[in-house]
Coordinates of C-alpha atoms and ligand atoms in Angstrom, one line a residue:
M1020 CA 90.6 -16.6 95.9
A1021 CA 91.7 -14.2 93.1
E1022 CA 90.1 -11.5 93.3
Q1023 CA 88.0 -12.4 90.1
E1024 CA 87.3 -14.9 90.9
W1025 CA 84.9 -13.1 93.3
W1026 CA 81.5 -14.9 92.1
R1027 CA 82.5 -18.2 93.5
S1028 CA 81.6 -17.0 97.4
A1029 CA 80.0 -14.1 96.5
V1030 CA 77.0 -13.3 99.1
I1031 CA 74.9 -11.3 96.8
Y1032 CA 71.8 -9.4 97.9
E1033 CA 69.0 -8.9 95.4
V1034 CA 67.1 -5.3 95.8
Y1035 CA 64.4 -4.8 94.5
P1036 CA 64.0 -1.1 93.6
R1037 CA 60.7 -0.3 94.3
S1038 CA 60.3 -2.0 98.1
F1039 CA 63.6 -0.3 98.9
S1040 CA 63.7 2.4 100.3
D1041 CA 61.7 5.6 98.9
G1042 CA 64.2 8.7 98.4
S1043 CA 62.0 10.9 96.2
G1044 CA 58.8 10.6 98.6
D1045 CA 56.5 9.3 96.0
G1046 CA 55.6 6.2 97.5
V1047 CA 57.8 4.0 95.1
G1048 CA 61.1 2.6 96.0
D1049 CA 64.0 4.5 93.5
L1050 CA 67.5 4.6 92.9
A1051 CA 68.0 7.6 95.5
G1052 CA 67.0 5.9 98.3
V1053 CA 69.8 3.3 97.5
R1054 CA 72.2 5.7 97.4
E1055 CA 70.8 6.6 100.4
R1056 CA 71.3 3.6 102.1
L1057 CA 74.2 2.1 100.8
G1058 CA 75.8 2.5 104.7
Y1059 CA 73.0 -0.3 105.6
L1060 CA 74.4 -2.7 103.2
A1061 CA 78.0 -2.5 103.4
D1062 CA 77.1 -3.1 107.2
L1063 CA 74.9 -6.0 106.5
G1064 CA 78.3 -7.6 105.1
V1065 CA 76.6 -8.5 101.4
D1066 CA 79.8 -8.3 98.3
A1067 CA 77.1 -7.4 95.1
L1068 CA 74.0 -5.9 94.6
W1069 CA 71.8 -8.1 92.2
F1070 CA 69.1 -4.7 91.0
T1071 CA 65.2 -6.4 89.3
P1072 CA 64.9 -4.0 86.5
W1073 CA 65.0 -0.3 86.5
Y1074 CA 64.6 -0.3 83.1
R1075 CA 61.6 2.1 81.6
S1076 CA 58.7 -0.1 81.5
P1077 CA 54.9 0.3 81.6
M1078 CA 55.4 -2.0 84.8
A1079 CA 53.1 -4.8 83.4
D1080 CA 55.4 -7.1 85.1
G1081 CA 57.0 -4.9 88.2
G1082 CA 59.7 -4.4 85.4
Y1083 CA 60.4 -7.8 83.4
D1084 CA 58.8 -5.5 81.0
V1085 CA 60.9 -3.6 79.2
Q1086 CA 60.3 -1.1 77.3
D1087 CA 64.3 0.6 76.6
Y1088 CA 67.2 -1.3 77.8
R1089 CA 69.5 2.1 78.2
T1090 CA 66.9 4.3 80.3
I1091 CA 65.9 4.4 83.9
D1092 CA 62.6 4.4 84.7
P1093 CA 61.2 7.8 85.9
A1094 CA 60.1 6.1 88.6
F1095 CA 63.4 5.3 89.8
G1096 CA 65.2 8.6 88.5
T1097 CA 67.6 8.4 85.8
L1098 CA 70.8 7.1 84.2
A1099 CA 73.1 9.0 86.1
D1100 CA 71.5 8.2 89.1
A1101 CA 72.4 4.8 88.2
E1102 CA 75.9 5.5 87.4
A1103 CA 76.3 6.8 91.1
L1104 CA 75.0 4.2 92.4
V1105 CA 77.0 1.7 90.6
R1106 CA 80.0 4.2 91.6
E1107 CA 78.6 4.8 95.5
A1108 CA 78.6 1.5 95.9
L1109 CA 81.7 0.6 94.8
E1110 CA 83.0 2.3 97.1
H1111 CA 81.7 0.8 100.1
G1112 CA 83.0 -2.6 98.7
I1113 CA 79.6 -3.6 96.9
R1114 CA 79.5 -4.4 93.5
T1115 CA 76.4 -4.5 91.1
I1116 CA 74.6 -7.4 88.8
V1117 CA 71.5 -5.7 86.8
D1118 CA 68.9 -7.9 85.1
V1119 CA 68.6 -8.2 82.0
V1120 CA 65.8 -9.6 80.6
P1121 CA 66.2 -11.6 76.9
N1122 CA 63.4 -13.4 76.3
H1123 CA 60.7 -10.9 76.3
V1124 CA 60.1 -6.8 75.1
S1125 CA 57.8 -5.1 76.3
S1126 CA 54.7 -4.2 74.0
E1127 CA 55.4 -0.5 74.0
H1128 CA 59.2 -1.7 73.1
P1129 CA 59.4 -0.1 69.6
W1130 CA 60.4 -3.1 67.9
F1131 CA 57.1 -4.2 69.0
R1132 CA 55.5 -0.7 68.1
D1133 CA 56.8 -1.2 64.6
A1134 CA 56.4 -4.3 64.1
L1135 CA 52.5 -3.6 64.7
A1136 CA 52.3 -1.4 62.8
A1137 CA 54.3 -2.9 59.9
G1138 CA 51.8 -6.0 58.9
P1139 CA 51.6 -9.5 58.0
G1140 CA 55.0 -10.7 56.2
S1141 CA 57.3 -7.1 56.9
P1142 CA 60.8 -7.4 58.7
E1143 CA 59.7 -6.3 61.4
R1144 CA 57.2 -9.0 62.6
Q1145 CA 60.8 -11.2 61.9
R1146 CA 62.0 -9.8 65.0
F1147 CA 59.0 -11.7 67.1
W1148 CA 57.0 -14.8 66.7
F1149 CA 54.0 -13.3 64.5
R1150 CA 52.0 -16.7 62.9
P1151 CA 48.6 -17.0 61.4
G1152 CA 45.9 -18.8 63.5
R1153 CA 43.9 -22.3 62.6
G1154 CA 40.8 -22.9 60.9
E1155 CA 39.1 -21.5 58.5
H1156 CA 39.1 -17.3 59.8
G1157 CA 42.9 -18.4 61.3
E1158 CA 40.5 -17.8 64.8
V1159 CA 42.5 -20.9 66.3
L1160 CA 45.4 -20.6 67.9
P1161 CA 48.3 -21.3 66.5
T1162 CA 49.5 -23.6 69.5
T1163 CA 48.3 -24.9 73.0
W1164 CA 50.7 -23.6 74.7
V1165 CA 50.7 -22.6 78.5
S1166 CA 52.1 -19.6 79.4
N1167 CA 53.7 -19.3 83.0
F1168 CA 51.3 -16.5 84.1
A1169 CA 48.2 -19.2 83.2
G1170 CA 46.8 -19.2 80.2
T1171 CA 47.1 -19.3 76.3
T1172 CA 50.8 -17.6 75.1
W1173 CA 49.2 -16.0 71.9
T1174 CA 46.9 -13.1 71.7
R1175 CA 45.6 -12.0 68.4
T1176 CA 46.3 -8.2 66.5
A1177 CA 44.0 -6.1 65.1
D1178 CA 44.6 -3.8 62.0
E1179 CA 43.4 -0.2 62.6
H1180 CA 39.6 -1.1 61.4
G1181 CA 39.6 -3.7 64.8
R1182 CA 40.1 -6.7 61.7
P1183 CA 41.5 -9.4 63.3
G1184 CA 45.1 -10.5 62.1
E1185 CA 48.4 -12.7 63.1
W1186 CA 48.9 -13.8 66.3
Y1187 CA 51.6 -13.2 68.3
L1188 CA 53.5 -15.6 71.5
H1189 CA 54.0 -14.3 74.8
L1190 CA 54.7 -17.3 77.3
F1191 CA 54.5 -14.9 80.2
S1192 CA 51.1 -11.5 79.6
P1193 CA 50.4 -10.5 76.3
E1194 CA 52.2 -6.6 77.7
Q1195 CA 55.4 -9.5 76.8
P1196 CA 56.0 -10.6 73.4
D1197 CA 58.9 -13.4 72.8
L1198 CA 61.7 -12.4 70.6
N1199 CA 63.0 -14.6 68.1
W1200 CA 66.0 -15.9 68.6
E1201 CA 66.9 -16.6 65.1
H1202 CA 66.6 -13.4 64.1
P1203 CA 70.2 -11.5 63.9
D1204 CA 69.2 -8.1 65.0
V1205 CA 68.1 -9.7 68.5
R1206 CA 71.2 -11.1 69.2
A1207 CA 73.2 -7.8 68.3
E1208 CA 70.8 -5.9 70.3
H1209 CA 71.4 -7.9 73.0
E1210 CA 75.1 -8.1 73.1
D1211 CA 74.7 -4.6 72.6
V1212 CA 73.1 -4.0 75.6
L1213 CA 75.4 -5.8 77.5
R1214 CA 78.0 -3.4 76.2
F1215 CA 76.4 -0.8 77.2
W1216 CA 76.0 -1.4 81.4
F1217 CA 79.5 -3.2 81.4
D1218 CA 80.7 0.0 80.3
R1219 CA 79.2 1.3 83.3
G1220 CA 81.1 -0.6 85.7
V1221 CA 78.6 -3.2 86.3
A1222 CA 80.0 -6.1 87.4
G1223 CA 77.7 -9.3 85.6
V1224 CA 74.1 -9.7 84.5
R1225 CA 71.1 -11.7 85.7
I1226 CA 70.1 -13.4 83.1
D1227 CA 66.0 -13.7 83.1
S1228 CA 64.2 -16.7 82.3
A1229 CA 67.7 -17.6 80.8
A1230 CA 66.4 -21.6 79.8
L1231 CA 63.7 -19.8 77.3
L1232 CA 65.1 -17.8 74.8
V1233 CA 65.4 -20.1 72.0
K1234 CA 62.2 -21.9 70.4
D1235 CA 61.9 -24.4 67.7
P1236 CA 60.6 -22.4 65.0
T1237 CA 58.0 -25.4 63.5
L1238 CA 56.2 -24.6 66.6
P1239 CA 54.9 -27.8 67.4
E1240 CA 53.3 -28.8 70.4
V1241 CA 54.8 -29.7 73.9
P1242 CA 54.9 -33.9 73.8
P1243 CA 53.4 -35.5 76.5
S1244 CA 56.7 -36.2 78.8
P1245 CA 59.7 -34.0 76.2
G1246 CA 62.9 -35.7 76.5
P1247 CA 66.3 -33.9 76.7
G1248 CA 66.3 -30.6 74.4
E1249 CA 62.3 -31.6 73.0
H1250 CA 61.1 -29.3 74.3
P1251 CA 59.6 -26.5 72.3
H1252 CA 59.9 -23.4 74.4
E1253 CA 62.6 -24.6 77.0
D1254 CA 66.3 -25.4 77.4
R1255 CA 66.5 -26.1 73.3
D1256 CA 70.0 -27.0 72.8
D1257 CA 70.8 -24.0 70.5
L1258 CA 70.6 -21.7 73.1
H1259 CA 74.5 -22.6 74.6
D1260 CA 75.6 -20.9 72.0
V1261 CA 74.2 -17.3 72.6
Y1262 CA 75.5 -17.7 75.9
R1263 CA 78.8 -19.0 74.4
A1264 CA 79.1 -15.2 72.4
W1265 CA 77.7 -13.2 75.7
R1266 CA 80.6 -15.2 77.9
R1267 CA 83.6 -14.4 74.8
L1268 CA 81.7 -11.1 76.1
A1269 CA 82.2 -10.6 79.2
D1270 CA 85.7 -11.6 79.2
T1271 CA 87.1 -9.2 77.1
Y1272 CA 86.1 -7.0 79.8
S1273 CA 89.4 -6.4 82.9
P1274 CA 88.0 -7.5 85.0
P1275 CA 86.0 -10.2 83.4
R1276 CA 82.4 -9.5 83.6
V1277 CA 80.1 -12.2 85.3
L1278 CA 76.7 -13.8 83.9
V1279 CA 74.5 -15.4 86.0
G1280 CA 71.2 -17.3 84.7
E1281 CA 67.6 -17.8 85.6
V1282 CA 67.2 -21.6 85.2
W1283 CA 64.2 -23.6 86.8
L1284 CA 65.2 -26.7 85.4
A1285 CA 64.5 -29.9 87.4
D1286 CA 66.9 -32.2 85.7
S1287 CA 70.4 -31.4 87.7
S1288 CA 73.0 -32.6 84.9
R1289 CA 71.1 -30.2 81.4
F1290 CA 71.0 -27.0 84.4
A1291 CA 74.5 -27.6 84.5
R1292 CA 75.0 -27.8 80.7
Y1293 CA 74.5 -23.8 81.2
L1294 CA 77.5 -23.5 83.4
R1295 CA 80.4 -25.0 81.2
P1296 CA 83.6 -23.4 81.0
D1297 CA 82.6 -21.1 77.9
E1298 CA 79.5 -20.2 79.9
L1299 CA 77.9 -18.7 82.0
H1300 CA 79.8 -18.6 85.4
T1301 CA 76.4 -19.2 87.8
A1302 CA 72.9 -19.3 87.4
F1303 CA 70.3 -20.0 90.6
N1304 CA 69.5 -23.4 92.1
F1305 CA 66.2 -23.8 92.9
D1306 CA 66.4 -27.4 93.6
L1307 CA 66.9 -26.1 98.0
M1308 CA 64.1 -23.7 97.9
A1309 CA 61.1 -26.1 96.8
R1310 CA 62.3 -28.4 99.2
P1311 CA 60.3 -29.0 102.3
W1312 CA 61.6 -28.5 105.6
A1313 CA 63.1 -31.7 106.6
A1314 CA 66.5 -33.0 106.3
G1315 CA 66.2 -36.1 103.8
P1316 CA 65.2 -34.0 101.3
L1317 CA 67.5 -31.3 101.9
R1318 CA 70.3 -33.2 102.0
E1319 CA 69.2 -35.3 98.8
S1320 CA 69.1 -31.6 97.2
I1321 CA 72.4 -30.1 98.3
D1322 CA 74.5 -33.2 97.2
L1323 CA 72.8 -33.2 93.8
T1324 CA 73.6 -30.0 93.3
L1325 CA 77.1 -29.6 94.5
A1326 CA 77.8 -33.1 92.3
A1327 CA 75.8 -31.4 89.2
H1328 CA 78.4 -28.3 89.7
R1329 CA 81.9 -30.0 90.6
D1330 CA 81.1 -31.6 86.9
V1331 CA 81.3 -28.2 85.6
G1332 CA 83.7 -26.9 88.1
A1333 CA 81.1 -24.3 88.9
P1334 CA 80.7 -22.2 92.1
A1335 CA 77.5 -23.7 93.6
T1336 CA 74.4 -21.0 94.5
W1337 CA 72.1 -21.0 97.3
V1338 CA 69.0 -18.9 97.3
L1339 CA 65.8 -19.5 99.7
S1340 CA 63.8 -16.7 98.0
N1341 CA 63.3 -13.9 95.7
H1342 CA 60.8 -11.4 94.6
D1343 CA 58.6 -14.6 93.0
V1344 CA 58.1 -16.8 95.7
T1345 CA 56.5 -16.7 98.9
R1346 CA 58.9 -15.4 101.9
P1347 CA 60.4 -18.6 103.8
V1348 CA 59.1 -17.0 107.2
T1349 CA 55.7 -18.3 106.1
R1350 CA 56.6 -21.0 103.8
Y1351 CA 58.1 -22.7 106.6
G1352 CA 55.3 -22.2 108.8
R1353 CA 53.2 -24.3 107.1
V1354 CA 52.3 -27.8 106.6
D1355 CA 53.6 -28.5 102.5
T1356 CA 57.1 -26.2 103.6
G1357 CA 58.5 -27.2 100.1
F1358 CA 57.7 -23.9 97.6
S1359 CA 56.1 -24.3 94.3
F1360 CA 53.8 -21.7 91.7
A1361 CA 51.0 -23.9 91.3
A1362 CA 50.3 -24.7 95.3
K1363 CA 49.6 -21.3 95.9
R1364 CA 46.8 -20.5 96.9
F1365 CA 44.8 -18.1 99.4
G1366 CA 43.8 -18.8 103.5
T1367 CA 46.9 -21.9 103.9
P1368 CA 47.1 -21.8 107.4
T1369 CA 50.7 -20.4 109.1
D1370 CA 52.0 -20.7 111.7
L1371 CA 54.7 -17.9 111.7
D1372 CA 56.5 -18.4 114.5
L1373 CA 57.5 -21.5 113.3
G1374 CA 57.8 -19.8 110.1
L1375 CA 60.2 -17.3 111.4
R1376 CA 62.2 -20.0 113.6
R1377 CA 63.0 -22.2 110.6
A1378 CA 63.9 -19.7 108.8
R1379 CA 66.5 -18.2 110.7
A1380 CA 68.1 -21.7 111.4
A1381 CA 68.0 -22.1 107.1
S1382 CA 69.8 -19.0 106.6
L1383 CA 72.7 -20.1 108.9
L1384 CA 72.2 -23.6 106.7
V1385 CA 73.1 -22.0 103.4
A1386 CA 75.1 -19.2 104.4
A1387 CA 77.3 -22.3 105.7
L1388 CA 77.0 -24.3 101.8
P1389 CA 79.9 -23.5 99.7
G1390 CA 79.3 -21.1 96.9
S1391 CA 77.2 -17.8 96.7
L1392 CA 74.2 -17.0 98.5
Y1393 CA 71.7 -14.6 97.3
I1394 CA 69.6 -13.3 100.0
Y1395 CA 66.1 -11.3 98.8
Q1396 CA 65.4 -8.1 100.6
G1397 CA 63.7 -8.4 103.7
D1398 CA 64.6 -11.6 104.5
E1399 CA 67.5 -10.8 106.8
L1400 CA 64.0 -9.0 108.6
G1401 CA 62.2 -12.0 108.8
L1402 CA 59.5 -10.5 106.9
P1403 CA 56.7 -12.5 106.2
E1404 CA 54.7 -12.4 103.2
V1405 CA 51.8 -10.4 103.2
E1406 CA 48.4 -11.8 102.8
D1407 CA 45.9 -10.0 102.8
L1408 CA 46.5 -7.0 100.9
P1409 CA 43.6 -5.7 99.0
D1410 CA 42.9 -7.5 95.6
E1411 CA 42.6 -3.8 93.8
L1412 CA 45.3 -3.3 95.0
R1413 CA 47.2 -6.8 93.5
S1414 CA 49.6 -5.9 90.2
D1415 CA 51.1 -9.2 89.8
P1416 CA 49.7 -10.3 86.1
M1417 CA 50.2 -14.4 88.1
H1418 CA 46.8 -13.1 90.3
A1419 CA 44.6 -11.6 87.6
R1420 CA 46.1 -14.4 85.0
S1421 CA 44.5 -17.1 87.1
G1422 CA 41.1 -15.7 87.9
G1423 CA 41.9 -14.3 91.5
V1424 CA 43.2 -18.3 92.3
D1425 CA 46.4 -17.8 92.8
P1426 CA 47.8 -15.0 94.8
G1427 CA 50.5 -13.6 93.0
R1428 CA 54.4 -12.2 93.7
D1429 CA 52.7 -8.5 95.4
G1430 CA 52.7 -10.2 98.8
C1431 CA 56.7 -10.9 99.4
R1432 CA 56.6 -7.0 97.5
V1433 CA 55.7 -5.5 100.3
P1434 CA 58.2 -1.5 100.8
L1435 CA 60.3 -3.0 104.0
P1436 CA 60.1 -1.2 107.4
W1437 CA 63.0 0.6 108.1
S1438 CA 62.2 2.7 111.5
G1439 CA 59.3 4.0 113.2
D1440 CA 55.9 3.1 114.8
A1441 CA 53.8 3.6 112.0
A1442 CA 53.4 3.3 108.6
P1443 CA 55.3 4.0 106.2
F1444 CA 58.0 3.0 108.3
G1445 CA 60.8 5.3 106.9
F1446 CA 60.4 3.5 103.9
S1447 CA 58.7 7.0 102.2
P1448 CA 58.5 10.9 104.4
D1449 CA 56.4 10.5 107.3
G1450 CA 52.3 11.0 106.0
V1451 CA 53.4 8.9 102.1
Q1452 CA 51.6 6.3 101.4
P1453 CA 54.0 3.8 100.1
W1454 CA 52.8 1.7 95.9
L1455 CA 51.3 -1.3 99.4
P1456 CA 50.4 -0.5 102.5
Q1457 CA 52.6 -2.0 105.1
P1458 CA 51.1 -4.4 107.9
E1459 CA 51.1 -2.1 111.4
D1460 CA 52.4 -5.4 113.7
W1461 CA 55.6 -4.6 111.1
K1462 CA 56.6 -1.9 113.6
A1463 CA 58.0 -5.1 115.4
L1464 CA 60.2 -5.8 112.4
T1465 CA 61.8 -2.2 111.4
V1466 CA 65.8 -2.1 111.0
E1467 CA 65.7 0.4 113.5
R1468 CA 64.2 -1.7 116.4
Q1469 CA 65.7 -4.9 114.6
L1470 CA 69.5 -3.3 115.2
A1471 CA 68.9 -2.5 119.0
D1472 CA 67.9 -6.1 119.7
P1473 CA 70.8 -8.3 120.4
D1474 CA 68.6 -11.0 119.3
S1475 CA 66.7 -9.8 115.9
T1476 CA 67.3 -11.8 113.0
L1477 CA 68.6 -8.7 111.6
V1478 CA 71.5 -8.8 114.1
L1479 CA 71.8 -12.6 112.6
Y1480 CA 72.2 -12.1 109.8
R1481 CA 74.7 -9.4 110.4
R1482 CA 77.0 -11.5 112.3
T1483 CA 77.0 -13.8 110.2
L1484 CA 77.9 -12.6 107.2
R1485 CA 80.6 -11.3 109.2
T1486 CA 81.7 -14.9 110.6
R1487 CA 81.3 -16.1 107.0
R1488 CA 83.8 -13.6 105.4
A1489 CA 86.3 -13.8 108.2
E1490 CA 87.0 -17.7 108.6
P1491 CA 88.9 -18.8 105.4
D1492 CA 87.3 -22.5 106.0
L1493 CA 84.1 -20.6 105.1
H1494 CA 85.6 -20.1 101.5
S1495 CA 86.5 -23.3 100.7
A1496 CA 84.4 -25.1 97.4
D1497 CA 83.3 -28.6 99.4
L1498 CA 82.0 -30.0 102.2
R1499 CA 82.1 -32.8 104.7
W1500 CA 79.1 -34.7 106.1
L1501 CA 78.9 -36.1 109.6
D1502 CA 77.0 -38.4 111.1
A1503 CA 74.8 -36.7 113.6
G1504 CA 71.4 -38.5 113.1
P1505 CA 68.1 -38.9 110.6
D1506 CA 66.7 -35.6 111.4
V1507 CA 69.9 -33.4 111.6
L1508 CA 71.6 -32.2 108.4
A1509 CA 75.8 -31.9 109.8
F1510 CA 78.4 -31.4 107.9
A1511 CA 82.2 -29.9 108.2
R1512 CA 84.2 -27.2 106.4
G1513 CA 87.7 -27.1 107.5
G1514 CA 87.7 -25.8 111.8
I1515 CA 84.1 -25.3 111.3
A1516 CA 80.6 -27.2 111.6
C1517 CA 77.0 -25.9 110.8
V1518 CA 74.4 -28.1 112.7
V1519 CA 71.0 -27.9 111.6
N1520 CA 67.8 -30.3 113.8
L1521 CA 64.5 -30.6 111.6
G1522 CA 63.4 -33.3 114.0
S1523 CA 61.4 -32.6 117.0
A1524 CA 63.4 -32.8 120.1
A1525 CA 66.4 -32.2 120.6
V1526 CA 69.7 -33.5 119.7
P1527 CA 73.5 -33.4 121.6
L1528 CA 76.3 -31.4 119.3
P1529 CA 79.3 -32.5 118.0
A1530 CA 82.3 -32.3 120.3
H1531 CA 83.8 -28.9 120.0
D1532 CA 85.7 -25.9 121.1
G1533 CA 82.8 -23.4 121.4
V1534 CA 80.0 -22.2 119.6
L1535 CA 80.2 -19.5 116.5
L1536 CA 76.9 -18.5 115.7
A1537 CA 73.0 -20.2 116.7
S1538 CA 69.9 -19.3 115.3
A1539 CA 67.7 -19.7 118.7
A1540 CA 69.2 -19.4 122.0
F1541 CA 69.9 -22.9 124.0
D1542 CA 72.3 -23.9 126.5
G1543 CA 75.4 -25.1 124.4
S1544 CA 74.9 -28.6 124.8
A1545 CA 71.8 -30.1 122.9
L1546 CA 70.5 -28.4 119.8
P1547 CA 67.0 -27.5 119.6
P1548 CA 64.4 -28.7 117.5
D1549 CA 64.4 -26.2 114.0
T1550 CA 67.2 -24.6 115.4
A1551 CA 71.3 -24.4 113.3
A1552 CA 74.9 -23.4 115.1
W1553 CA 77.8 -23.2 113.7
L1554 CA 80.5 -24.7 116.2
R1555 CA 83.8 -24.4 115.8
L1556 CA 86.0 -28.0 116.0
P1557 CA 88.7 -28.6 119.0
E1558 CA 92.0 -27.3 119.0
G1559 CA 93.8 -29.3 116.1
V1560 CA 90.5 -31.4 114.5
R1561 CA 90.2 -30.5 111.2
I1562 CA 87.6 -31.9 108.3
D1563 CA 89.5 -31.4 105.2
T1564 CA 86.7 -31.3 102.1
Ligands
NOJ2981 C1 61.2 -14.1 85.8 C2 61.5 -12.8 86.6 O1 62.3 -13.2 88.2 C3 60.0 -13.1 86.9 O2 58.8 -12.0 88.5 C4 59.5 -12.5 85.7 O3 57.6 -12.4 85.9 C5 59.7 -13.3 84.6 N1 60.6 -13.5 84.8 C6 59.5 -13.3 83.1 O4 60.1 -12.0 82.7

């Protein structure tokens, strides 16, 4: 495959900088910490890093409330640190993808400050969605839209005397006012931000909330069951022009820069429209993550995904988790193994041993599928969700805005354990308290411990990624299903087969010439439950796809 098309089968590691490694010793992860650990990432075998936002931010939503897209938040370092990181990562053969957040800005962004100060009817307010309220005194919200973080999407402004005024729109928290993508300044500014980072050598951008930017300017209510293109603030048809312009810009670079969309859409054909040849290169496929740990639903998701991508000539992506969702080890240890935001609740019974076993099998499954693969930091260590954080340390607006019913996303964002027998486990210098506390039993999950254990999850990930890179058959664009029974996922790609047993009894393996990898120990003949293996097919047998 052409080097320029690296993104078609890349392994991309998501760095949540606050929780990766603390180089400055203040309890918060930072860019210096990442620079010190580039060797670890190269040894893991990843092709690129995606950094969640590292820009100046009041951190009302973990950095997704950007105050200045061209400055690094002082907690993380400086622009020079970011430039050095991009350069040094490349020296390790690792590309960098940065996050861009075009749907909204921080309420501390100069544009929003100016809009508040300038008042109703001003040009400054046109860059956002300010509206008078309904009702006699403007006290009724302009619409009854529901925020992605629960509650309303509108907050009322007040003038300097505290008199209530217009309302402004925020699909997320009030600290994240939505931009008006009808406005030429908004489009020009974001293209300039893209140039700013592309000029610094980043390989591409991950686009936050990519299907939400454009709104129906008449701001109608959401219909009871909106058809394609009918939702007033999701997946609007006009949005595609924005990405066509971004693609033209990305293509002016050599090598062309890559656009990765965060697109949460249930309809796979609407999803695929973002991946037409003149739009985004890839988008996160969240369908698989939402599915329960069962052969039928997973196979259906894989087929649906591959078919939707085939139609537009784009590679699929495989995503088991990220900084927004429950860690797979915890999710797969529950009765309900699929992911949904609505189902996140405190006190769900969990079998972590079972969850880890399944998460390891799932990691072999996704690494064998055609397309690119995303790994969220800490999944390679088999970290579970931390569920017992004290409420006062939870900083996620999802927790606060749900009235404490939703645990929020802090539990998947706990700082990584690197070494030693006690917190902070090498994340920060000894004696420094990390910004979120690490469980004591993570001493068994440190990088140091796992590197010394040939059966550890980290060693499994390293071997998996090394094998994936070394086997040309795993770089093809398709797969062929093998018949292995209703509770088994089995498919071939050239001379390699991947078999995953999701049932409750061991199953015989197809004829093979050797086991390349297995997610759990077994005798080489029957594959135990909740286990995956990669097999070398017999000499002379190739199953071309
Ligand atoms: C998606 C991001 O992944 C999430 O962390 C954030 O809260 C929302 N977009 C809003 O920016």
